[in-house]
Coordinates of C-alpha atoms and ligand atoms in Angstrom, one line a residue:
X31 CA 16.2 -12.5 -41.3
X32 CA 19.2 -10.4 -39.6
X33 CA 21.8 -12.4 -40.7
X34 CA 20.7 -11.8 -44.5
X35 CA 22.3 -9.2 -44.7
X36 CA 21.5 -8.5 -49.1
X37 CA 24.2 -8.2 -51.2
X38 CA 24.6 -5.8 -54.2
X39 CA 26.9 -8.3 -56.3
X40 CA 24.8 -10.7 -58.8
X41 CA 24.1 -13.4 -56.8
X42 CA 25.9 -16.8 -56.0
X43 CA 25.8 -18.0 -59.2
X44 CA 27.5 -15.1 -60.4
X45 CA 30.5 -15.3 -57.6
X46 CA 30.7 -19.1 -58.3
X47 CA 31.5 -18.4 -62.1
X48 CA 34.2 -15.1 -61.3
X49 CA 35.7 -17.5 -59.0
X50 CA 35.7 -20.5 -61.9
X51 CA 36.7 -17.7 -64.8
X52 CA 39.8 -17.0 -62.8
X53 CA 41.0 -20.7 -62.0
X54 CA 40.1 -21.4 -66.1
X55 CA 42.2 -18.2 -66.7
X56 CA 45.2 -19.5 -64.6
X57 CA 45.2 -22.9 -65.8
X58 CA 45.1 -21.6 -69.4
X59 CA 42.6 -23.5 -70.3
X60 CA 39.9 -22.3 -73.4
X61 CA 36.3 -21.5 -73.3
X62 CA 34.9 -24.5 -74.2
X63 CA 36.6 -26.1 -71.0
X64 CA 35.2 -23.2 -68.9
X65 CA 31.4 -23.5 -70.6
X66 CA 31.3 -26.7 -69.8
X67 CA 32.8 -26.3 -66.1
X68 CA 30.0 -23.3 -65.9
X69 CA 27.0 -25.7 -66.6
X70 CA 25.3 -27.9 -64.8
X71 CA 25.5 -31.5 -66.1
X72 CA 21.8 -32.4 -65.2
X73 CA 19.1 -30.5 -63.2
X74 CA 15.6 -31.4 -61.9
X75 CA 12.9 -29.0 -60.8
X76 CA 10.0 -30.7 -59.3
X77 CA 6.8 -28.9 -57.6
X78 CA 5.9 -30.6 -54.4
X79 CA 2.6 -30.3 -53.5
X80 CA 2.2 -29.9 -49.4
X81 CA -0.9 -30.7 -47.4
X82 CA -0.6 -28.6 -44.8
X83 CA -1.5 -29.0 -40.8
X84 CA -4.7 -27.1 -41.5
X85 CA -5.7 -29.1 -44.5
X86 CA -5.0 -26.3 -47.3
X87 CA -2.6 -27.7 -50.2
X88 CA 0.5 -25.5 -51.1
X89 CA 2.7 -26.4 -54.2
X90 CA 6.4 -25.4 -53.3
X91 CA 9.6 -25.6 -55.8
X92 CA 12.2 -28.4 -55.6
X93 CA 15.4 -28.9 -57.2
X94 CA 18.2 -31.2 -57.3
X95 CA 21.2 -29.7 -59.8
X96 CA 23.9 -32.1 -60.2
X97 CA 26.8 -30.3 -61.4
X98 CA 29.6 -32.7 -62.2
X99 CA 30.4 -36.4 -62.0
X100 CA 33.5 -36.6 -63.5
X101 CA 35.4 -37.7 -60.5
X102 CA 32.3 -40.2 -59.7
X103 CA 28.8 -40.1 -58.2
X104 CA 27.8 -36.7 -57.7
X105 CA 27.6 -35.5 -53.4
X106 CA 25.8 -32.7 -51.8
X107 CA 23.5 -31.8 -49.3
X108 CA 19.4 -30.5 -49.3
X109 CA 18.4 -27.4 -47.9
X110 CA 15.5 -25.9 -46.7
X111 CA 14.9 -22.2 -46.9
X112 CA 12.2 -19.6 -47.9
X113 CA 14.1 -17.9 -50.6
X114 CA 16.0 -20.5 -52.4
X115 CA 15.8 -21.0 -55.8
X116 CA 17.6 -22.5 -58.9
X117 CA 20.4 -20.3 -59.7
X118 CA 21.8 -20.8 -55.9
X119 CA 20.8 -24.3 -56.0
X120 CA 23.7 -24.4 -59.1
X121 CA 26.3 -22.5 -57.6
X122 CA 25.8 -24.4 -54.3
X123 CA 26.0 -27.8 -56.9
X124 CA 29.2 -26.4 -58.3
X125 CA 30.9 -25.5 -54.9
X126 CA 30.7 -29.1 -54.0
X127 CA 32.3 -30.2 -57.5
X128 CA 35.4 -28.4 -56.2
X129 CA 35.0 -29.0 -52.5
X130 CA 34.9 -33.0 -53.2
X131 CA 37.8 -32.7 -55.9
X132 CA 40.1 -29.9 -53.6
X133 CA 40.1 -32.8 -50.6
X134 CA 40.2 -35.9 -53.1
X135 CA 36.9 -37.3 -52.6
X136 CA 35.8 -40.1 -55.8
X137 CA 32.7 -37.9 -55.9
X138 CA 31.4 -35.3 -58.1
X139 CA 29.1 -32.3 -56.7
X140 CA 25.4 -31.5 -56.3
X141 CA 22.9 -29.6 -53.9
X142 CA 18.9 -29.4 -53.3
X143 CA 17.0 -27.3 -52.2
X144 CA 13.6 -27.0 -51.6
X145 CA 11.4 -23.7 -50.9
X146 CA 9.9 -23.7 -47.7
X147 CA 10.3 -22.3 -44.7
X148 CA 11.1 -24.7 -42.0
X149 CA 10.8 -22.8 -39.2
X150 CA 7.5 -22.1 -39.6
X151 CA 6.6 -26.0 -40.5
X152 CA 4.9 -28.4 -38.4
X153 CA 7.8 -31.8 -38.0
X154 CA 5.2 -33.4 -39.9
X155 CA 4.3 -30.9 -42.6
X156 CA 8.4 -31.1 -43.2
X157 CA 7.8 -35.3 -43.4
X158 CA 5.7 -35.3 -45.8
X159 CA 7.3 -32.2 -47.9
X160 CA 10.7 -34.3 -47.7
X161 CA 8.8 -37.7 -48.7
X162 CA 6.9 -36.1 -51.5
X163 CA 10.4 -34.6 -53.1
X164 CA 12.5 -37.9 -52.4
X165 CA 9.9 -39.6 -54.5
X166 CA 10.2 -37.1 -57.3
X167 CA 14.0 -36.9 -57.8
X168 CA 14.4 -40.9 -56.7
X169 CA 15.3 -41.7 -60.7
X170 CA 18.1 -39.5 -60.1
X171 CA 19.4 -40.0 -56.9
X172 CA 21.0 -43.2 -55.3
X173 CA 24.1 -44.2 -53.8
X174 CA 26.5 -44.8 -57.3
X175 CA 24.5 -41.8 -58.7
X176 CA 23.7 -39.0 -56.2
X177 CA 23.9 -38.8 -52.6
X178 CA 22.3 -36.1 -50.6
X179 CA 23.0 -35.0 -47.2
X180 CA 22.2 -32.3 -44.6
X181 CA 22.5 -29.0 -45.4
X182 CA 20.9 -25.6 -44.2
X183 CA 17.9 -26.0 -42.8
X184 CA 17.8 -30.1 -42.7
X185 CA 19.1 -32.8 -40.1
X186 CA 19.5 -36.1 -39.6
X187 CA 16.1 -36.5 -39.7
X188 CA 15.3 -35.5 -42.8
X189 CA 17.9 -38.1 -44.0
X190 CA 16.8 -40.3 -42.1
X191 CA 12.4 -39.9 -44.2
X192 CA 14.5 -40.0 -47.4
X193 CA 16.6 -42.8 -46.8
X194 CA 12.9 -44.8 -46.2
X195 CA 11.5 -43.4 -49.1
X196 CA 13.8 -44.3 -51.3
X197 CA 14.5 -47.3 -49.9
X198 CA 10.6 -48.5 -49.8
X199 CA 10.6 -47.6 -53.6
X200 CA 13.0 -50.1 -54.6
X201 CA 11.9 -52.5 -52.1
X202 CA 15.5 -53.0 -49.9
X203 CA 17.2 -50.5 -47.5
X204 CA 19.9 -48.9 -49.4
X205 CA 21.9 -47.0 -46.2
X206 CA 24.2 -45.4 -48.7
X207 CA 21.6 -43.3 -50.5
X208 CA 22.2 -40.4 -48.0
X209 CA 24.7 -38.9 -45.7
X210 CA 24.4 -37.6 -42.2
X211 CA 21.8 -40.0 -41.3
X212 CA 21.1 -41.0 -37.4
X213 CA 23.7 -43.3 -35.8
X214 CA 21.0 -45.7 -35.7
X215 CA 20.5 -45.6 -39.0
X216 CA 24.0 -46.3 -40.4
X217 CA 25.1 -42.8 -39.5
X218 CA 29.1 -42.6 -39.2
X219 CA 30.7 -41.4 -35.6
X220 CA 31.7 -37.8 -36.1
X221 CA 29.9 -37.1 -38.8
X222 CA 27.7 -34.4 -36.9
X223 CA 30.4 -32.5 -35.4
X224 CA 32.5 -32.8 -38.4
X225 CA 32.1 -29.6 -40.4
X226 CA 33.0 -27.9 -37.3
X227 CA 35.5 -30.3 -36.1
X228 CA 37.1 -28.6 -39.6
X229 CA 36.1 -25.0 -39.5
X230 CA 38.0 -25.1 -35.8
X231 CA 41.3 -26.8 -36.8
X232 CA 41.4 -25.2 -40.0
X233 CA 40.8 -21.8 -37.6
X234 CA 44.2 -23.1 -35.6
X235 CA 45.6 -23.5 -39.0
X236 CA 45.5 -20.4 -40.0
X237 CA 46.1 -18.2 -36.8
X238 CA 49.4 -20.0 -36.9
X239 CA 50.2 -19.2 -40.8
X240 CA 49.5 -15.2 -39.4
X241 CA 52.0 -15.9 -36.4
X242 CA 49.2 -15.8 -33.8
X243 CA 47.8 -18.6 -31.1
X244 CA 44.9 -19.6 -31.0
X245 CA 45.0 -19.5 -27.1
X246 CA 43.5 -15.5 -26.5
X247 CA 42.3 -15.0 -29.9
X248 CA 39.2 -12.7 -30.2
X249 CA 36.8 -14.7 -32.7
X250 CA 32.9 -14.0 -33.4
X251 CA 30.9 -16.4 -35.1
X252 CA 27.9 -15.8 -37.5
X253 CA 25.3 -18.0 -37.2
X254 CA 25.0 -21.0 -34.3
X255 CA 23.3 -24.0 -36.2
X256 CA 24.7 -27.0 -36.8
X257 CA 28.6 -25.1 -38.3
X258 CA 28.9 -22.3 -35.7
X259 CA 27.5 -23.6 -32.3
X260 CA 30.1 -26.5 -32.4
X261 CA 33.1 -24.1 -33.9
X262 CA 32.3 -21.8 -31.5
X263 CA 32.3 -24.5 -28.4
X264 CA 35.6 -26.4 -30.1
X265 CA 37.7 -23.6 -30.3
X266 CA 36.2 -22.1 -27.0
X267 CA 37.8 -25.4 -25.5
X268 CA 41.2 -24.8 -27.4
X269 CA 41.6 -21.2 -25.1
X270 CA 40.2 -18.8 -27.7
X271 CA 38.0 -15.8 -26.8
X272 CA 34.3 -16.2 -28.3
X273 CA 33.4 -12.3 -28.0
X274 CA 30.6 -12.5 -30.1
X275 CA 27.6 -14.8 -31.7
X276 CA 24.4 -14.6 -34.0
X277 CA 21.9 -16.3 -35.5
X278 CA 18.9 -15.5 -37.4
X279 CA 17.0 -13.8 -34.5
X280 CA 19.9 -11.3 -32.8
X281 CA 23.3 -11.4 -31.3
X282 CA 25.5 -11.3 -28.0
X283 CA 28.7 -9.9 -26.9
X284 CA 31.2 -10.0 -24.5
X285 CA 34.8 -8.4 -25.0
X286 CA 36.0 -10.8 -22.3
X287 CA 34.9 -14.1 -24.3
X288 CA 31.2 -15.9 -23.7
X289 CA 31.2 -18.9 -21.5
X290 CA 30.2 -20.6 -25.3
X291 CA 28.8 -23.5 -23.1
X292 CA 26.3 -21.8 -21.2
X293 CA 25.4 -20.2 -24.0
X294 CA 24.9 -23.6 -26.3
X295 CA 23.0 -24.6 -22.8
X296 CA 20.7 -21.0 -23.2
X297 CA 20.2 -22.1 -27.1
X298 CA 18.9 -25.2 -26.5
X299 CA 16.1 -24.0 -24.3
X300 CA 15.4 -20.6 -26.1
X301 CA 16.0 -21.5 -29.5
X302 CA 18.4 -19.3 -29.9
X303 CA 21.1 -17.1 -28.4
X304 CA 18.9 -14.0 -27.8
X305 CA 18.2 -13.3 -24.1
X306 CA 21.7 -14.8 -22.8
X307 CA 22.7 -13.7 -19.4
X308 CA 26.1 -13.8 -19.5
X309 CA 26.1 -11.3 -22.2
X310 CA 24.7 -7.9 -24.2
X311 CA 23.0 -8.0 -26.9
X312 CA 24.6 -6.8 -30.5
X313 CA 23.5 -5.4 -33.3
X314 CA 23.5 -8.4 -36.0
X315 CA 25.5 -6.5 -38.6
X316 CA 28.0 -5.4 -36.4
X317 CA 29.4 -8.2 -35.6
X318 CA 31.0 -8.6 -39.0
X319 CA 32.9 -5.5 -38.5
X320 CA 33.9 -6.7 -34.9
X321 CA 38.1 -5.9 -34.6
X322 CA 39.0 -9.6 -34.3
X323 CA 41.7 -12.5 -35.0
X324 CA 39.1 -14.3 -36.9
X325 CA 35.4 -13.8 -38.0
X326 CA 33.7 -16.8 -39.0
X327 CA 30.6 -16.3 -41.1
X328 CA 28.6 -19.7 -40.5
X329 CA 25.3 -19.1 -42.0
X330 CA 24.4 -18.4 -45.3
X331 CA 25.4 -16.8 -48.7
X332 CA 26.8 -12.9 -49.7
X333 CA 27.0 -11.9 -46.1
X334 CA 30.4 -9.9 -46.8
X335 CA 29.4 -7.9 -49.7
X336 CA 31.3 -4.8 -51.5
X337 CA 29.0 -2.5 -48.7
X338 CA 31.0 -3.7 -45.6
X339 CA 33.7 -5.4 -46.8
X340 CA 35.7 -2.6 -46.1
X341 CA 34.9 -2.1 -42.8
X342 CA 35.4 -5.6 -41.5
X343 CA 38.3 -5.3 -39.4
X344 CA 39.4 -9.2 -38.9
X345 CA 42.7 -10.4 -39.5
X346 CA 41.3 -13.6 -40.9
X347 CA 38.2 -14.8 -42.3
X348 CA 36.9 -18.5 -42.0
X349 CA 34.0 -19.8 -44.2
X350 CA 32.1 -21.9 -42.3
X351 CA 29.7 -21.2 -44.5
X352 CA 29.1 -22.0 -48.4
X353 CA 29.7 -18.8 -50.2
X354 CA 29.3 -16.1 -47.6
X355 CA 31.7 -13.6 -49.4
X356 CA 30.8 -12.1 -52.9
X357 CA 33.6 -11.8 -55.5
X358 CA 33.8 -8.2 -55.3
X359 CA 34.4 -8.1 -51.1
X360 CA 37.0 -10.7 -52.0
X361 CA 39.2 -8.8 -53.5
X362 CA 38.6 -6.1 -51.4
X363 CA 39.4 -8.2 -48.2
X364 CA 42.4 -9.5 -50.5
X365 CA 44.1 -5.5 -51.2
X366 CA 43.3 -4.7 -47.6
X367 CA 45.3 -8.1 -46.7
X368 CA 42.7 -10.0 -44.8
X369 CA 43.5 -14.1 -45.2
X370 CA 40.2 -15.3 -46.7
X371 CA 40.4 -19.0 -45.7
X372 CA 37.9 -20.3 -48.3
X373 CA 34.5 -22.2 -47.6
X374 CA 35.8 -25.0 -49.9
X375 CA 38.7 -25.7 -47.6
X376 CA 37.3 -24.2 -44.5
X377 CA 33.9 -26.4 -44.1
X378 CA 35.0 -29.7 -46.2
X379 CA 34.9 -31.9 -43.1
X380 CA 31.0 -32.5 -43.0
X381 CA 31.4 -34.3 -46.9
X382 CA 34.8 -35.9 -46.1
X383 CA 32.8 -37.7 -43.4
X384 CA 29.7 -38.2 -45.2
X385 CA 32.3 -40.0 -47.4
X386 CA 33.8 -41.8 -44.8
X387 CA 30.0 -42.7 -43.6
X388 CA 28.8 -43.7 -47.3
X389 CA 32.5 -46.2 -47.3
X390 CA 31.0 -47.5 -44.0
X391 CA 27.9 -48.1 -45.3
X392 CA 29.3 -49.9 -48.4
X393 CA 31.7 -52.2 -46.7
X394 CA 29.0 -52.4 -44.0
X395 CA 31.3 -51.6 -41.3
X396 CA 31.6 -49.5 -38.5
X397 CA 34.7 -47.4 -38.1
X398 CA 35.6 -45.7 -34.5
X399 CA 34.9 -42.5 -33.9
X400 CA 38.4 -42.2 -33.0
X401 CA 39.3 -43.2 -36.5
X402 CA 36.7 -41.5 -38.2
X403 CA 38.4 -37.8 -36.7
X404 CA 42.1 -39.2 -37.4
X405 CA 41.1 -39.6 -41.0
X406 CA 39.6 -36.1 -41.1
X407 CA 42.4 -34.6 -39.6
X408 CA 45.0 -36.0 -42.6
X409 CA 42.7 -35.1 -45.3
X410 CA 42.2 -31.6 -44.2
X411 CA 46.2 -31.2 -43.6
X412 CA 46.8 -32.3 -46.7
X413 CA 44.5 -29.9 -48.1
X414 CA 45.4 -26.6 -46.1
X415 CA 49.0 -27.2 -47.2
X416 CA 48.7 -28.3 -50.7
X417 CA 46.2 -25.0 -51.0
X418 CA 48.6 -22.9 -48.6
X419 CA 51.8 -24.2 -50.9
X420 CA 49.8 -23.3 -54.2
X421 CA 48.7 -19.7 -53.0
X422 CA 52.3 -18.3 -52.7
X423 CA 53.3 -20.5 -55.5
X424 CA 51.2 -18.5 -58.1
X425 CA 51.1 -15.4 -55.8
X426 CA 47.2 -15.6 -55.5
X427 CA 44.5 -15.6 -52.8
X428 CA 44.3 -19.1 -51.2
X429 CA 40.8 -18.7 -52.4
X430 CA 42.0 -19.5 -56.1
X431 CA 44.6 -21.3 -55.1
X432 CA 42.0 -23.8 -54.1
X433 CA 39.6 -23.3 -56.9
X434 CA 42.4 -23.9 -59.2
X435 CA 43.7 -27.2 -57.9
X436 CA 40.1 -28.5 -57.9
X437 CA 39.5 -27.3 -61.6
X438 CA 42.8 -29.1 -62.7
X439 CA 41.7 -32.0 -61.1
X440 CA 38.2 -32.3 -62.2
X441 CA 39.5 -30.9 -65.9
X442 CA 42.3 -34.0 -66.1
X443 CA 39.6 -36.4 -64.8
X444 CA 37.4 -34.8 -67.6
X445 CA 40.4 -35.2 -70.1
X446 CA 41.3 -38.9 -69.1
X447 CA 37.9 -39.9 -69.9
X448 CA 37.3 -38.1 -73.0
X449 CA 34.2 -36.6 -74.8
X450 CA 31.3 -38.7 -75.4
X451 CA 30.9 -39.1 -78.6
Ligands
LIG866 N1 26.0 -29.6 -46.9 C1 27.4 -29.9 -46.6 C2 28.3 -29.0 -47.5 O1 27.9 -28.0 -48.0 C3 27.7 -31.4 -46.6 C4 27.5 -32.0 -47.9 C5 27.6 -33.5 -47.9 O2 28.0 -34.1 -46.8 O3 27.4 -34.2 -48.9 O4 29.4 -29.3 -47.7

């Protein structure tokens, strides 16, 4: 996988707690507060045995970590991937903790993950994989407990298999068991453009705190699933430049900006954005070290790493993806000023309309999508500046600016209810 670019630091899990030690550290609070922060609250592994197309069984790995529910039911999405496995299944778990408390969602966090390879899966093999695990975490998951949604690797249809799994195991449909289901299905308006409805304005956001427009800015973007390919067309549409795209098979450039919907057009017949006309191809890793306005890594864990951190030449950096720079480039990116807007912040807008879908589906009402993407809109600007304000407050990277406000939250919420027993 190109865009896999391996990373020297520890792993995830390891950034995740760096990035909670220095928030804990800030706040002032002790160790037992951090060690219990740190740790997961409950975790299921599950083996999910797989009849393939061919007939052969396989038995892959699932989990489902649920890392806090202090706040209220625990939120986060499944993913599907070769190479995942427990220890990023609980940073992933814990990112969403902060995510949900950082834009003041009643929700704790959690992730899945299951190992498989869905690219190389028949629709139905991933059916019955996705059945199999729904049936095997369904006495922890449901919609006052755990809610899953999409996440790498997994769509609306996924949702869609465990919403009737779960539901034909307790004999009614429960539509608020999973988020980012089809529109027919209960799905909310805007929920599947939401993450990059975010990652774009947030993008504006932040060209503005540097003094720049957004109208000429050079931006490439890592990765064109369901994050990128929408960032890239949103803030093609807002006058930006898109010089430069990847995915997990290659990249494209053009210094004069791609026409981003041809491209989406090329991707949707090829499969990816290899082969484009209206562009050359690129070197995968290069585009991280691309001189830019902004360079939005979209795709998947430790892609800026303490090997190229220094050479990544963007002004700013917007995570549209969950964890995509180690601790150790962070503070790199931070001494060679480079504004890290953080994935926290930066991709929040698929779970702050998951929420908005899972209050639709409680009141069992339909909100416009007009409504739905003025609500996001406020959140989000509430966020940016309260995490903006923080930052030159305490003199820190907005990274633990954030990080900090959602630890204090989740701590207080922690505090106000008291240890059991
Ligand atoms: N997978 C998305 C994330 O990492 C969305 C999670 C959700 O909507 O629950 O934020």
């Amino acid at each position: 996988m190109t865009v896999m670019a391996t990373s020297p630091s520890g792993g995830p899990l390891c950034d995740a707690r760096t990035q909670l030690r220095q928030a804990v550290e800030i706040l002032g609070y002790d160790e037992g507060t951090y060690d219990m922060l740190a740790t997961s609250r409950r975790e299921v592994s599950v083996s999910v045995p797989l009849r393939r197309d061919d007939g052969r069984i396989e038995v892959l790995v699932g989990h489902r970590v649920q890392h806090n529910f202090s706040r209220g039911p625990a939120k986060g999405g499944l993913r599907f991937g070769p190479g995942v496995d427990l220890d990023e299944v609980r940073a992933l778990a814990m990112w969403m903790t902060w995510k949900c408390a950082l834009v003041d969602l009643p929700y704790g966090g959690a992730k899945g993950g299951i190992a498989i390879d869905p690219r190389s899966s028949s629709m139905a093999e991933l059916e019955r994989v996705t059945r199999r695990y729904t049936s095997e975490i369904a006495p922890v998951i449901g919609p006052d407990q755990d809610i899953p949604a999409p996440d790498v690797g997994t769509d609306e249809r996924v949702m869609a298999w465990m919403l009737d799994t779960y539901s034909v195991g307790i004999g009614r449909t429960a539509p608020a068991v999973v988020t980012g289901k089809p529109i027919a299905l209960g799905g909310s308006l805007g929920r599947a453009s939401a993450t990059s409805r975010g990652v774009a304005d947030i993008t504006v956001a932040a060209l503005a705190h540097r003094g720049r427009d957004v109208r000429g800015a050079r931006i490439a973007v890592q990765g064109f699933g369901k994050v990128g390919r929408d960032a890239a067309r949103f803030l093609h549409e807002a006058g930006a430049r898109i010089v430069a795209v990847s995915d997990v098979d290659g990249a494209v450039i053009a210094l004069e900006g791609l026409d981003v919907p041809a491209l989406v057009a090329h991707a949707a017949v090829a499969g990816t954005v290899v082969g484009f006309a209206g562009a050359d191809p690129l070197e995968p890793a290069e585009l991280l070290e691309l001189e830019l306005d902004v360079l939005i890594p979209a795709a998947v864990e430790g892609v800026i790493h303490e090997g190229n951190a220094r050479r990544v030449r963007a002004a700013i950096v917007v995570e549209g993806a969950n964890g995509p720079t180690t601790s150790e480039a962070d503070r790199i990116l931070r001494e060679r000023d480079v504004l890290v807007v953080p994935d926290i912040l930066a991709n929040s807008g698929g779970v702050i309309v998951s929420y908005f879908e899972w209050a639709q589906a409680n009141q069992t009402y339909r909100w416009s999508e007009a409504e739905v993407e003025r609500r996001l809109r406020e959140r989000m600007t509430i966020a940016w500046h309260a995490v903006v304000d923080s930052a030159a407050r305490r003199d820190v990277s907005l990274r633990l600016a954030a990080t900090t406000l959602a630890v204090e939250r989740v701590t207080e919420a922690h505090r106000l209810r008291g240890l059991y027993p």
